[in-house]
XYZ file of C-alpha atoms in Angstrom:
526
model
C 109.735 115.425 79.959
C 106.992 112.804 80.090
C 104.548 115.347 81.528
C 105.354 117.759 78.694
C 104.845 115.112 76.076
C 101.526 114.020 77.551
C 100.239 117.573 77.891
C 101.240 118.808 74.425
C 100.412 115.580 72.629
C 96.955 115.494 74.218
C 96.297 119.056 73.066
C 97.447 118.178 69.543
C 95.485 114.918 69.364
C 92.279 116.657 70.429
C 92.265 119.036 67.443
C 94.396 117.261 64.796
C 93.854 113.560 65.409
C 94.499 112.651 61.751
C 97.870 114.403 61.615
C 100.788 112.065 60.736
C 102.945 111.014 63.669
C 106.036 112.855 62.413
C 104.052 116.051 61.934
C 102.725 115.728 65.481
C 106.281 115.454 66.769
C 107.310 118.547 64.793
C 104.289 120.496 66.064
C 104.995 119.431 69.628
C 108.572 120.640 69.302
C 107.439 123.931 67.763
C 105.049 124.560 70.662
C 107.853 123.833 73.126
C 110.169 126.321 71.384
C 107.443 128.970 71.589
C 107.259 128.543 75.375
C 103.878 126.799 75.710
C 103.746 125.592 79.304
C 100.036 125.051 79.978
C 96.691 124.683 78.254
C 95.995 128.367 78.840
C 99.123 129.300 76.868
C 97.544 127.853 73.737
C 95.149 130.823 73.559
C 98.131 133.053 72.705
C 99.274 130.902 69.766
C 98.767 132.501 66.362
C 98.514 130.883 62.954
C 101.921 132.223 61.868
C 103.570 130.488 64.849
C 102.636 127.065 63.453
C 103.419 127.441 59.755
C 106.854 125.844 60.154
C 105.134 122.615 61.249
C 101.657 122.745 59.710
C 99.951 123.712 56.498
C 97.896 126.940 56.656
C 94.498 125.214 56.966
C 95.791 122.859 59.654
C 97.255 125.829 61.558
C 93.979 127.770 61.368
C 92.028 124.734 62.551
C 94.333 124.218 65.548
C 94.346 127.900 66.565
C 90.559 128.167 66.330
C 90.004 125.007 68.392
C 92.497 125.993 71.106
C 91.071 129.489 71.456
C 87.559 128.083 71.728
C 88.648 125.624 74.425
C 90.567 128.271 76.381
C 87.647 130.703 76.176
C 85.328 128.320 78.011
C 87.945 127.552 80.666
C 89.091 131.157 81.106
C 86.063 132.346 83.131
C 86.609 129.646 85.733
C 90.348 130.264 85.742
C 89.978 134.024 86.255
C 87.509 133.717 89.145
C 89.761 131.170 90.801
C 92.843 133.325 90.265
C 91.188 136.438 91.679
C 90.368 134.694 94.940
C 93.853 133.259 95.204
C 95.747 136.468 94.462
C 93.443 138.592 96.631
C 94.596 136.718 99.733
C 97.646 137.929 101.656
C 100.891 136.714 100.186
C 103.392 134.839 102.343
C 106.721 136.440 103.136
C 108.453 134.358 100.457
C 106.612 136.352 97.785
C 109.295 139.048 97.982
C 111.041 137.238 95.151
C 108.113 137.919 92.819
C 108.921 140.070 89.783
C 105.851 142.178 90.670
C 107.803 143.681 93.577
C 110.308 146.518 93.594
C 113.182 146.700 91.090
C 115.655 145.865 93.823
C 113.964 142.580 94.627
C 113.508 141.605 90.977
C 117.113 142.281 90.137
C 118.196 139.591 92.548
C 115.968 137.177 90.652
C 117.673 137.634 87.258
C 121.193 136.348 86.632
C 123.604 139.073 85.601
C 126.509 138.768 83.205
C 128.791 138.331 86.245
C 126.686 135.367 87.308
C 127.091 133.811 83.877
C 130.834 134.470 83.851
C 131.170 132.666 87.171
C 129.076 129.677 86.128
C 131.238 126.545 86.152
C 130.378 123.471 84.114
C 129.710 120.732 86.720
C 131.867 118.084 85.060
C 132.321 116.239 88.353
C 128.578 115.527 88.429
C 128.399 114.090 84.924
C 128.211 110.279 84.565
C 131.546 108.626 83.883
C 130.370 107.343 80.496
C 129.421 110.872 79.479
C 132.795 112.266 80.547
C 134.506 109.519 78.543
C 132.640 110.690 75.426
C 133.356 114.371 76.086
C 137.027 113.767 76.845
C 137.557 111.584 73.771
C 135.682 113.940 71.459
C 132.958 111.423 70.549
C 129.240 112.191 70.418
C 127.281 111.085 73.503
C 124.139 109.063 72.951
C 120.802 110.932 73.080
C 120.175 109.405 76.534
C 123.510 110.663 77.892
C 122.919 114.052 76.310
C 119.528 114.346 78.043
C 121.158 113.404 81.355
C 123.780 116.113 80.801
C 121.022 118.673 80.187
C 119.210 117.641 83.380
C 122.382 118.103 85.419
C 123.122 121.492 83.879
C 119.585 122.694 84.608
C 119.845 121.519 88.230
C 122.973 123.648 88.561
C 121.182 126.633 87.030
C 118.444 126.154 89.669
C 115.495 127.644 87.764
C 113.202 127.166 90.809
C 115.009 130.022 92.569
C 116.557 131.929 89.700
C 114.883 133.222 86.584
C 116.733 131.760 83.584
C 115.991 133.315 80.204
C 116.640 132.121 76.671
C 119.857 134.135 76.504
C 121.200 132.466 79.624
C 120.554 129.084 78.003
C 122.449 130.264 74.924
C 125.435 131.400 77.011
C 125.619 128.106 78.905
C 125.314 126.184 75.620
C 128.149 128.294 74.185
C 130.343 127.371 77.147
C 129.595 123.670 76.816
C 130.116 123.566 73.050
C 133.209 125.739 73.358
C 134.731 123.268 75.815
C 133.630 120.085 74.003
C 133.075 121.077 70.355
C 133.727 117.658 68.830
C 131.116 116.025 71.070
C 128.371 118.656 71.201
C 128.572 120.910 68.142
C 125.707 120.927 65.607
C 127.725 119.520 62.740
C 127.227 117.332 59.670
C 130.232 115.938 57.856
C 132.503 118.638 59.277
C 130.120 121.466 58.370
C 128.971 123.517 61.390
C 125.246 124.344 61.255
C 124.630 127.914 62.389
C 126.821 128.866 65.353
C 126.842 125.206 66.397
C 125.080 125.397 69.755
C 121.394 125.953 68.925
C 120.258 122.379 69.596
C 121.842 122.317 73.058
C 120.407 125.759 73.902
C 117.004 124.516 72.800
C 117.262 121.412 75.015
C 118.243 123.541 78.009
C 115.366 125.927 77.409
C 112.822 123.110 77.086
C 114.086 121.414 80.246
C 113.884 124.660 82.238
C 110.326 125.231 81.050
C 109.438 121.688 82.159
C 110.934 122.220 85.619
C 109.164 125.551 86.101
C 105.766 124.380 84.878
C 104.218 123.579 88.241
C 105.907 126.280 90.327
C 105.196 129.542 88.480
C 101.760 131.188 88.909
C 100.218 131.720 85.478
C 99.642 135.452 85.941
C 103.303 136.029 86.808
C 104.481 133.825 83.937
C 102.485 135.830 81.404
C 103.938 139.060 82.714
C 107.388 137.607 82.286
C 106.674 136.839 78.643
C 105.199 140.274 78.029
C 107.833 142.336 79.775
C 110.775 140.133 78.887
C 113.130 142.005 76.607
C 114.866 138.759 75.656
C 113.612 138.484 72.102
C 115.168 138.627 68.679
C 111.913 139.533 66.944
C 112.004 142.439 64.531
C 109.108 144.955 64.357
C 106.704 144.189 61.467
C 107.658 147.332 59.566
C 111.283 146.157 59.437
C 110.712 142.431 58.876
C 110.633 142.589 55.077
C 114.022 144.299 54.961
C 115.436 141.677 57.313
C 114.152 138.838 55.115
C 115.477 140.519 51.981
C 118.971 140.934 53.411
C 119.009 137.583 55.255
C 122.204 135.660 54.482
C 123.609 138.438 52.278
C 126.944 140.226 52.672
C 126.571 142.728 49.830
C 122.844 143.472 49.564
C 122.967 147.265 49.500
C 125.733 148.602 47.239
C 125.979 152.339 47.900
C 128.419 153.367 45.203
C 129.459 152.427 41.698
C 132.925 150.899 41.358
C 135.488 153.685 40.907
C 136.222 152.684 37.334
C 132.502 152.639 36.387
C 129.975 155.304 35.398
C 126.234 155.057 34.585
C 127.199 155.209 30.923
C 129.673 152.319 31.110
C 127.139 150.255 33.079
C 124.567 150.781 30.332
C 127.080 149.894 27.633
C 127.971 146.628 29.373
C 124.310 145.781 29.911
C 123.618 146.237 26.194
C 126.662 144.138 25.320
C 125.371 141.311 27.511
C 121.981 141.464 25.790
C 123.657 141.112 22.391
C 125.889 138.244 23.569
C 122.834 136.370 24.911
C 121.754 135.757 21.297
C 125.125 134.319 20.294
C 125.644 130.579 20.843
C 129.424 131.005 21.004
C 129.537 133.766 23.638
C 132.772 133.741 25.661
C 131.891 132.445 29.183
C 134.727 134.355 30.868
C 133.659 137.597 29.216
C 130.086 137.015 30.382
C 131.331 136.463 33.934
C 133.405 139.628 33.878
C 130.537 141.733 32.509
C 128.021 140.318 35.010
C 130.392 141.021 37.879
C 131.114 144.555 36.638
C 127.399 145.391 36.409
C 126.400 143.886 39.786
C 125.732 147.381 41.157
C 123.088 148.110 38.525
C 121.514 144.647 38.780
C 121.123 144.886 42.550
C 119.837 148.445 42.396
C 117.066 147.416 39.989
C 116.000 144.500 42.188
C 116.023 146.559 45.378
C 113.877 149.205 43.698
C 111.264 146.516 42.993
C 111.779 146.021 39.260
C 109.407 143.391 37.844
C 110.940 139.993 37.026
C 109.795 140.206 33.404
C 111.672 143.503 33.018
C 114.781 142.006 34.620
C 114.565 138.988 32.326
C 114.378 141.206 29.235
C 117.308 143.370 30.326
C 119.556 140.695 31.905
C 118.960 137.356 30.108
C 122.233 135.837 31.384
C 121.141 136.465 34.975
C 118.636 133.616 34.750
C 121.152 131.099 33.444
C 123.636 129.065 35.440
C 126.625 131.234 34.520
C 125.090 134.619 35.266
C 123.200 133.672 38.415
C 126.308 132.052 39.900
C 128.208 135.348 39.471
C 125.447 137.465 41.024
C 124.882 134.978 43.883
C 128.610 134.975 44.704
C 128.703 138.782 44.815
C 125.574 138.854 46.986
C 126.302 136.085 49.506
C 129.989 135.250 49.102
C 128.976 131.643 48.287
C 129.705 129.687 45.089
C 126.169 128.618 44.162
C 126.801 125.482 42.095
C 130.169 124.403 43.519
C 129.060 124.684 47.163
C 125.883 122.706 46.582
C 127.659 120.016 44.542
C 130.417 119.633 47.129
C 127.986 119.361 50.038
C 125.825 116.835 48.206
C 128.941 114.684 47.771
C 129.834 115.086 51.456
C 126.428 114.762 53.107
C 124.005 113.361 50.558
C 124.763 109.707 51.176
C 124.378 110.048 54.930
C 121.102 111.948 54.610
C 119.678 109.496 52.081
C 120.643 106.574 54.284
C 118.851 108.149 57.255
C 115.736 108.920 55.212
C 115.639 105.372 53.829
C 116.338 103.421 57.018
C 115.302 105.401 60.107
C 112.416 107.644 59.015
C 110.158 104.833 57.707
C 110.158 103.264 61.193
C 108.890 106.502 62.730
C 106.044 107.386 60.382
C 103.614 105.261 58.391
C 102.916 108.248 56.144
C 106.609 108.588 55.331
C 106.904 104.834 54.677
C 104.069 105.072 52.152
C 105.732 108.044 50.451
C 109.059 106.190 50.322
C 107.470 103.063 48.839
C 105.704 105.096 46.166
C 108.906 106.985 45.352
C 110.897 103.749 44.972
C 108.340 102.477 42.483
C 108.553 105.680 40.437
C 112.348 105.656 40.503
C 112.528 102.052 39.377
C 115.982 100.801 38.444
C 117.476 104.229 37.714
C 120.847 104.697 39.399
C 123.378 107.501 39.636
C 124.156 110.633 41.644
C 121.523 112.691 39.842
C 118.819 110.135 40.692
C 119.975 110.090 44.331
C 119.651 113.867 44.476
C 116.106 113.696 43.085
C 115.171 111.063 45.667
C 116.752 113.119 48.461
C 114.820 116.292 47.583
C 111.499 114.456 47.223
C 111.994 112.571 50.495
C 112.874 115.790 52.311
C 109.599 117.293 51.092
C 107.782 114.300 52.544
C 109.783 114.344 55.790
C 108.970 118.009 56.476
C 105.435 117.590 55.094
C 106.137 120.528 52.772
C 104.117 120.870 49.571
C 105.683 119.319 46.477
C 103.507 121.412 44.152
C 105.004 124.569 45.660
C 108.455 123.519 44.375
C 107.648 121.494 41.231
C 105.204 121.927 38.381
C 104.813 118.961 35.998
C 104.117 119.477 32.279
C 104.243 117.325 29.136
C 107.689 116.114 28.093
C 107.594 118.043 24.807
C 106.128 121.233 26.298
C 107.819 124.497 25.284
C 108.304 127.499 27.539
C 105.619 129.583 25.840
C 103.161 126.676 26.089
C 103.283 126.374 29.887
C 99.989 127.319 31.527
C 101.064 130.136 33.871
C 98.025 129.512 36.083
C 99.721 126.286 37.197
C 102.813 128.156 38.347
C 103.609 129.638 41.750
C 104.667 133.227 42.310
C 107.758 131.912 44.091
C 110.623 130.222 42.156
C 109.376 126.920 40.721
C 111.070 124.059 38.867
C 108.982 123.087 35.833
C 109.523 119.367 35.194
C 109.089 118.290 31.571
C 107.704 114.820 32.177
C 105.529 112.871 34.578
C 108.186 112.684 37.277
C 111.610 114.057 38.123
C 113.082 110.597 37.432
C 111.720 110.348 33.887
C 112.461 113.953 32.953
C 115.561 115.027 31.046
C 114.652 118.710 30.783
C 113.553 121.319 33.281
C 112.510 124.965 33.253
C 112.598 127.715 35.873
C 109.741 130.071 36.572
C 109.852 133.136 38.813
C 106.784 135.250 39.488
C 104.792 133.025 37.071
C 107.264 133.917 34.313
C 109.312 131.232 32.517
C 112.821 132.675 32.750
C 114.807 129.622 31.619
C 113.187 126.996 29.387
C 116.088 124.615 28.813
C 117.836 123.252 31.909
C 119.311 119.800 31.319
C 120.538 119.041 34.863
C 118.325 118.528 37.915
C 121.113 119.836 40.151
C 121.327 123.030 38.108
C 117.543 123.424 38.304
C 117.626 123.160 42.117
C 120.486 125.674 42.340
C 118.752 128.185 40.041
C 115.500 127.782 41.969
C 117.230 128.340 45.314
C 119.461 131.143 44.014
C 116.420 133.045 42.756
C 115.145 133.493 46.320
C 118.283 135.478 47.139
C 118.960 137.212 43.836
C 115.425 138.627 43.553
C 114.587 139.329 47.226
C 111.971 136.574 47.484
C 110.965 135.216 50.892
C 110.597 131.468 51.520
C 106.904 130.500 51.280
C 105.411 128.847 54.354
C 104.670 125.739 52.255
C 108.435 125.201 51.714
C 109.822 126.859 54.842
C 111.492 123.759 56.292
C 113.104 122.219 53.218
C 114.448 125.550 51.945
C 116.051 126.346 55.285
C 117.500 122.849 55.499
C 119.003 123.158 52.009
C 120.214 126.658 52.848
C 122.068 125.581 55.986
C 123.276 122.102 55.101
C 123.875 122.276 51.358
C 124.382 125.944 50.470
C 126.305 126.750 53.707
C 124.358 129.924 54.507
C 124.087 129.986 58.300
C 122.910 133.319 59.762
C 122.633 133.259 63.560
C 119.501 135.416 63.669
C 116.220 135.935 61.838
C 114.742 133.873 59.001
C 113.896 134.189 55.317
C 110.419 132.669 55.742
C 107.608 134.917 54.540
C 106.170 135.374 58.057
C 107.176 133.914 61.387
C 107.193 134.608 65.099
C 109.398 131.695 66.109
C 111.659 132.392 69.073
C 114.468 130.268 67.672
C 116.585 131.469 64.735
C 116.649 127.924 63.374
C 113.404 126.201 62.327
C 112.681 123.559 65.046
C 111.905 120.895 62.421
C 115.205 121.593 60.658
C 117.045 121.558 63.961
C 115.582 118.164 64.838
C 116.728 116.636 61.545
C 120.203 118.156 61.921
C 120.509 116.716 65.438
C 119.215 113.297 64.356
C 121.670 113.238 61.446
C 124.517 114.139 63.791
C 123.594 111.198 66.015
C 122.873 108.802 63.149
C 125.421 106.056 62.635
C 125.527 104.212 59.357
C 127.814 101.926 57.390
C 129.064 102.466 53.877
C 127.494 100.064 51.463
C-alpha cells in the first residue's frame, strides 16, 4: 500500500501541487478505483473520470499534464517492449491470456470456484476474530490485515481476480459478519452494504499485481474484460433519469381515470392554488390521482415554466412530497427529517473534530463558518452547518447549490443570470444563518418564492432532481450522492445520477470514504 501511495501521490503532486490535502486523498482514491496501476495508465484517464474528485478545470489540467508526460515516455516504452516481447517466451507463459481459450479459462475463477471459496477465519488474528464474533467493528488496522489475508487466499499472482470476484467475496464476508463489516450509519445500510470491503479487496489485488503483470497484457485485460457495469452513451441519459425510481414510466392511466378526468383535476388544482384555505388532504388526493399526467409531461420534456404554470402545487412542499413518494417510494420530508435526527449529530461531530486535523483548508472553512454562525443554536442551525461543511469536505461548489440575494428581494426581482440551470436554493440574506426566507429555482425559473424552513428548501431542491429528470451536476456530485444515500435513503446498487461519469464503482469513492470513516468514528454525547 505504501508503494501505491507514493506512486499516485507523486503523480498528483507533480501536476496539482496546490491541491488541498483532502482533495489529493480523494483523487488518489478515485484513481485507485479506476484501476490505475502505473504511470502509463494515466494516459488513459479522461476528464470525466476525475469530476467526482476535482473541479472541471483541475481535471483538464491533470489530464493534459499526464498525457503530455506519457507521450514523451511512450516511445522509449514501446521500443523496450518490442524487444522484450519479440524474444522467445518461457514455458510458464502458457498461462497468458493471449493463448488459447482453454489455457485462459484455467486462469479465470468460475462460479464453482467462488462457491467453494472458504473464508480463512483460522488465519485471522485473534483480536480480529474477537471483534467479528462479538459483532463489533474492527479497527481500520485490523480491517486492512483482514483484507491482506483474504487476498493472499485469493492468490492473484496465479489466478486472475476481477471486480466481480471481489464483490462476491465481500458479500460472503459481510453476510457472515454483518454487524462488524456492513457499510452502515446509525442502523441505516448504505447501498448493499459491502461496497467498501469490495473496494478494499480490489485495491489490494491491484497493488499485489502491479509488479508481476506485463503492461501489454494488463491493457488487453482491461479492454477485453466484460466485467463492467458501464452503460452505452446512448442509454446513459435514460439510466440517470430513472436512477432511484420505482415508478418512472407509467404505461397506463388508473382504471378509474380518463384523459378528461385528469384534465378536470388539473384545472381544479390550479384554481385551489389561488385559495389560501385550500384543503391539504384534497390537494394530496388530487396530486396523487394525476401523477400519470404529471410524469408523462416531464418524460416528454415539458419545459419547467410550463409545468409551473400548469401544476403550481407541484413546486410546494405538499405537492412535491406526493409526487416524490409516487416516483421513488420515499417520504421526502419525513425521511430526511428522521435521518437528520438519527445521523446528523454524529456527522457534525466528525466534521468538527476529525476533519480539521486532516486538512488545513477544511480547518479554515470551519473557522470561517463558526464566525458566521455566531451564537445561533438549534436543529435548523446545525443542519445549515452540516450542509455547508459537507460542501467544504467534498470540495463541491457552494454557488452551484446556493444563490444569495438581498433579504427583501422578491421572486420577480431575482437576477436569473445568477441562477444555475440545476435546482438552486435562493437564500434571502447574506448567509444561510441570517436568512429566514428561501426560494427555489429550477432551470433558472423561480418556482417557489416563499420557503420559511431551511430543511424544506433542501428537500425541495433535492426532490426536484428526481421529479424533473435532472442529473446531478459534477460540481455537486459528491454531496448530492451523500445526501441521497445517507439522508434520503435512496440506495441503488448500480449506476449513478451524476451528469457524466465513467467510474467503475457504483458508489462515489469520496462518498464511500466518508461513509466508512463515519462507521469507524467513535464519539461521545455531549
